[in-house]
Structures are given as structure tokens and as C-alpha cells.
Tab-separated table of C-alpha atoms in Angstrom:
chain	number	residue	atom	x	y	z
N	214	MET	CA	-8.131	17.839	8.367
N	215	LYS	CA	-11.178	15.801	9.247
N	216	GLY	CA	-11.571	12.336	7.779
N	217	PHE	CA	-14.280	9.764	7.412
N	218	TRP	CA	-14.034	6.418	9.116
N	219	ALA	CA	-13.851	3.748	6.377
N	220	PRO	CA	-11.509	3.742	3.380
N	221	ILE	CA	-13.208	4.164	0.009
N	222	ALA	CA	-10.503	2.171	-1.787
N	223	CYS	CA	-7.682	-0.130	-0.744
N	224	GLY	CA	-4.473	-0.838	-2.625
N	225	GLY	CA	-1.463	-3.025	-2.008
N	226	LEU	CA	0.351	-0.580	0.281
N	227	SER	CA	-2.184	2.129	1.046
N	228	ASP	CA	-5.821	3.006	1.637
N	229	VAL	CA	-7.716	5.967	0.202
N	230	TYR	CA	-10.043	7.976	2.431
N	231	ARG	CA	-12.380	10.829	1.725
N	232	GLY	CA	-11.609	13.767	3.985
N	233	ARG	CA	-12.441	17.394	4.459
N	234	LEU	CA	-10.082	20.304	4.963
N	235	PHE	CA	-10.867	22.734	7.764
N	236	ASP	CA	-12.408	25.101	5.194
N	237	GLY	CA	-14.847	22.356	4.131
N	238	THR	CA	-13.122	21.365	0.870
N	239	LEU	CA	-13.460	17.660	0.069
N	240	VAL	CA	-10.160	15.867	-0.509
N	241	ALA	CA	-8.830	12.359	-1.018
N	242	VAL	CA	-6.140	11.116	1.353
N	243	LYS	CA	-3.945	8.245	0.207
N	244	ALA	CA	-2.746	6.912	3.562
N	245	TRP	CA	0.234	4.566	3.501
N	246	ARG	CA	0.125	1.622	5.876
N	247	ILE	CA	3.076	3.009	7.813
N	248	THR	CA	2.495	4.792	11.098
N	249	ALA	CA	4.527	7.776	12.200
N	250	GLN	CA	5.536	5.927	15.385
N	251	GLN	CA	6.909	2.792	13.719
N	252	ASN	CA	10.617	2.220	13.468
N	253	ILE	CA	11.663	3.238	9.950
N	254	GLY	CA	13.660	0.021	9.626
N	255	GLN	CA	10.491	-2.035	10.022
N	256	ASN	CA	8.939	-0.498	6.915
N	257	ALA	CA	11.917	0.768	4.924
N	258	GLU	CA	10.640	-0.565	1.601
N	259	GLN	CA	7.163	0.937	2.058
N	260	LEU	CA	8.671	4.245	3.158
N	261	LEU	CA	10.928	4.376	0.088
N	262	HIS	CA	7.944	3.535	-2.122
N	263	ALA	CA	5.932	6.362	-0.547
N	264	ALA	CA	8.849	8.808	-0.893
N	265	HIS	CA	9.282	7.876	-4.555
N	266	GLU	CA	5.590	8.360	-5.310
N	267	LEU	CA	5.475	11.650	-3.434
N	268	TYR	CA	8.573	12.979	-5.205
N	269	THR	CA	7.369	12.016	-8.688
N	270	TRP	CA	3.823	13.246	-8.098
N	271	SER	CA	5.013	16.576	-6.674
N	272	LYS	CA	6.769	17.359	-9.973
N	273	CYS	CA	3.605	16.946	-12.074
N	274	LYS	CA	1.548	20.041	-12.947
N	275	HIS	CA	-1.020	19.542	-15.729
N	276	PRO	CA	-4.837	19.786	-15.985
N	277	ASN	CA	-5.033	16.067	-16.828
N	278	VAL	CA	-2.785	14.898	-13.995
N	279	LEU	CA	-4.194	14.686	-10.468
N	280	ARG	CA	-2.829	17.556	-8.395
N	281	LEU	CA	-0.969	16.851	-5.171
N	282	LEU	CA	-2.131	19.305	-2.510
N	283	GLY	CA	0.318	18.189	0.144
N	284	LEU	CA	1.397	15.693	2.733
N	285	ALA	CA	-0.311	15.137	6.079
N	286	THR	CA	-0.473	12.724	8.941
N	287	PHE	CA	-3.834	11.018	8.889
N	288	ARG	CA	-4.776	8.641	11.708
N	289	ASP	CA	-1.105	8.507	12.616
N	290	ARG	CA	-0.201	7.481	9.046
N	291	ILE	CA	1.564	9.294	6.223
N	292	GLY	CA	-1.067	10.649	3.836
N	293	MET	CA	-0.854	12.292	0.418
N	294	VAL	CA	-3.683	14.777	-0.087
N	295	SER	CA	-5.300	15.513	-3.452
N	296	PRO	CA	-8.543	17.128	-4.629
N	297	TRP	CA	-11.621	14.929	-4.341
N	298	MET	CA	-12.728	13.561	-7.724
N	299	GLY	CA	-16.480	13.262	-7.254
N	300	ASN	CA	-17.160	11.365	-10.467
N	301	GLY	CA	-14.931	8.453	-9.451
N	302	THR	CA	-12.883	6.338	-11.815
N	303	LEU	CA	-13.127	6.288	-15.606
N	304	PRO	CA	-15.069	2.980	-15.695
N	305	GLN	CA	-17.517	4.249	-13.052
N	306	TYR	CA	-18.006	7.505	-14.951
N	307	ILE	CA	-18.642	5.759	-18.285
N	308	LYS	CA	-21.167	3.458	-16.612
N	309	THR	CA	-23.128	6.315	-15.024
N	310	ASN	CA	-22.721	8.675	-18.019
N	311	PRO	CA	-23.073	6.423	-21.091
N	312	ASN	CA	-23.638	9.375	-23.452
N	313	THR	CA	-20.478	11.248	-22.462
N	314	ASN	CA	-18.051	12.297	-25.198
N	315	ARG	CA	-15.648	9.352	-25.022
N	316	HIS	CA	-13.420	10.734	-27.764
N	317	ASN	CA	-12.861	13.902	-25.739
N	318	LEU	CA	-12.053	11.836	-22.633
N	319	CYS	CA	-9.474	9.828	-24.591
N	320	VAL	CA	-7.888	12.975	-26.052
N	321	GLN	CA	-7.487	14.467	-22.571
N	322	ILE	CA	-6.045	11.218	-21.184
N	323	CYS	CA	-3.556	11.268	-24.090
N	324	GLU	CA	-2.649	14.868	-23.217
N	325	GLY	CA	-1.978	13.901	-19.604
N	326	LEU	CA	0.239	10.976	-20.588
N	327	SER	CA	2.034	13.071	-23.215
N	328	TYR	CA	2.795	15.653	-20.534
N	329	LEU	CA	4.222	12.970	-18.233
N	330	HIS	CA	6.396	11.532	-20.992
N	331	ASN	CA	7.637	14.983	-22.056
N	332	THR	CA	8.751	15.623	-18.470
N	333	GLY	CA	10.533	12.271	-18.234
N	334	VAL	CA	7.907	10.411	-16.189
N	335	VAL	CA	6.724	6.904	-17.052
N	336	HIS	CA	3.383	6.288	-15.320
N	337	GLY	CA	3.882	2.538	-15.092
N	338	ASP	CA	0.337	1.599	-14.032
N	339	LEU	CA	-2.045	3.270	-16.454
N	340	LYS	CA	-5.472	1.611	-16.399
N	341	GLY	CA	-9.095	2.680	-16.143
N	342	ILE	CA	-9.211	2.782	-12.356
N	343	ASN	CA	-6.141	5.049	-12.295
N	344	VAL	CA	-7.938	7.678	-14.360
N	345	LEU	CA	-10.201	9.766	-12.129
N	346	ILE	CA	-12.917	12.142	-13.298
N	347	SER	CA	-13.328	15.590	-11.754
N	348	GLU	CA	-16.634	17.276	-10.939
N	349	ASP	CA	-16.641	18.980	-14.365
N	350	GLY	CA	-15.904	15.738	-16.266
N	351	THR	CA	-12.161	16.254	-16.754
N	352	PRO	CA	-10.110	13.035	-16.679
N	353	VAL	CA	-6.931	13.122	-14.581
N	354	LEU	CA	-4.196	10.507	-14.324
N	355	ALA	CA	-3.625	9.263	-10.785
N	356	ASP	CA	-1.578	6.739	-8.777
N	357	PHE	CA	2.126	7.305	-9.269
N	358	GLY	CA	3.216	4.364	-7.108
N	359	SER	CA	4.695	2.483	-10.088
N	360	SER	CA	6.067	5.519	-11.902
N	361	THR	CA	9.651	6.161	-12.884
N	362	MET	CA	11.294	9.491	-13.538
N	363	LYS	CA	14.258	10.053	-15.840
N	364	ASP	CA	17.105	12.207	-14.532
N	365	GLN	CA	15.868	12.375	-10.969
N	366	SER	CA	17.714	14.951	-8.931
N	367	LEU	CA	16.686	12.951	-5.866
N	368	LYS	CA	17.911	9.366	-6.034
N	369	ILE	CA	15.634	6.926	-4.251
N	370	ALA	CA	16.793	3.343	-3.947
N	371	HIS	CA	14.262	0.645	-4.698
N	372	LEU	CA	14.477	-2.314	-2.367
N	373	GLY	CA	12.063	-4.446	-4.368
N	374	GLU	CA	12.012	-3.946	-8.115
N	375	ASN	CA	9.389	-6.587	-8.865
N	376	ARG	CA	6.181	-4.646	-9.283
N	377	ALA	CA	2.817	-6.231	-9.799
N	378	LEU	CA	1.413	-6.008	-13.294
N	379	THR	CA	-2.232	-5.715	-14.242
N	380	VAL	CA	-2.353	-8.187	-17.110
N	381	ARG	CA	-5.105	-6.555	-19.177
N	382	TRP	CA	-3.201	-3.260	-19.443
N	383	SER	CA	0.335	-4.674	-19.608
N	384	ALA	CA	2.328	-4.621	-22.832
N	385	PRO	CA	3.205	-8.106	-24.156
N	386	GLU	CA	6.932	-7.539	-23.664
N	387	LEU	CA	6.354	-6.991	-19.941
N	388	LEU	CA	4.416	-10.242	-19.682
N	389	LYS	CA	7.034	-12.215	-21.658
N	390	ALA	CA	9.987	-11.021	-19.595
N	391	ARG	CA	11.175	-13.516	-16.979
N	392	GLU	CA	11.696	-10.692	-14.569
N	393	ASN	CA	9.780	-7.443	-14.661
N	394	SER	CA	12.295	-5.342	-16.564
N	395	GLY	CA	10.350	-2.218	-15.798
N	396	GLN	CA	7.708	-0.173	-17.504
N	397	THR	CA	8.656	2.186	-20.324
N	398	LYS	CA	7.027	4.929	-22.352
N	399	HIS	CA	6.212	2.209	-24.890
N	400	SER	CA	4.418	0.083	-22.295
N	401	ASP	CA	2.557	3.217	-21.142
N	402	VAL	CA	1.362	3.767	-24.730
N	403	TYR	CA	0.151	0.168	-24.898
N	404	ALA	CA	-1.757	0.689	-21.639
N	405	LEU	CA	-3.157	3.957	-23.031
N	406	GLY	CA	-4.491	2.049	-26.037
N	407	MET	CA	-6.178	-0.438	-23.717
N	408	VAL	CA	-7.708	2.396	-21.671
N	409	CYS	CA	-9.049	4.100	-24.804
N	410	ALA	CA	-10.332	0.812	-26.248
N	411	SER	CA	-12.302	0.142	-23.072
N	412	THR	CA	-13.699	3.698	-22.901
């Protein structure tokens, strides 16, 4: 896989790069800030977070959920590879395509979230920038770093349960709790409403 030099997006624990497979296909690589040479003990929490996201994401197969193509080492870092979404995030797409069928976008986002919930997955961080738009205008849910999965056959311990919340998309009960008690299907639905309202 060949990559480009600068990340196109940066998150709390990872950076996203645009890359190209050897056959020329454009892909996105979410590269965790953990190198393959580092002692696992130095980054145990980040490694567990990456393993959790990879496990949850690998179980998801739906047209409105971003597909995981595989795992790779990228610049000596662990990278999750997915198809390149050339139309960017939902807010970017709406801005550059103001006449798009917003109702249809919302219906498809609902279908993606319904699929996740029916398979026991709580997204946990649904917001406009975590909805990507494919080349043909199909919205796909992305970023499973805050997700939870019911009845996991693989148990992954969480070293740090306090996850950051994005206030605008967070259900009131999550904001009122003294400690982040964790996202639920209900809080996902609240976030879905906020996504649709801003679409």
C-alpha cells in the first residue's frame, strides 16, 4: 500500500490518511498512534482501544456502514483500511451539494443505525463528521472507537471507561451523569435525531 504524506484528519488516538492499494484503488487508513516496535505495555490502553474498534467494525456488514477492508502496518503503525469516501463527511457533502435529497440521506443513516442496533452494536459517537458519503452519494456510518457490542464472544477489557462526549450530539442523560455511564441505543437515537436535524 502506498500512502500520502500528511494526514487528512486527526482524532484523539489516531490519524486518517488517504492511501492507494497496489492496484490503484483509493483507500482511507486510520493509523493508530502506536508503532509496531513499541513495547505493548507502553500503550496498552491504546492497543485495547484499537483492538475493540477493529473487532466491532469487522462484524459490521451493511451498505450504510463503512466497510472494513483489512488491517495493515502503515508507516510502522497499526492501520485499519477502508474504502475511500470521496464526498467527505455529511456536513461537507451538504455544503457542496445543497440540493441533495436530505430525506433520503436521513433514511439511509437510520437504516445503518438500525442495522447496528439489531446486531447488538451501540455506535456511541454518532455525529455528522462520523457519517461519510461515498462516490455515489450513499451515507455510511464510520468511527467505531466508542462503540459497544452486546454479547461479545471476544472480551476486551477497557482500561479507561471515561470517553469524551461531543456535547451537541450527546443525550441529556449522558451529560447529567456524574460519570459517563456509557452510551446506549437510546443515546444513539438522540444523536441520530441531532444528525437528521442538522442535515
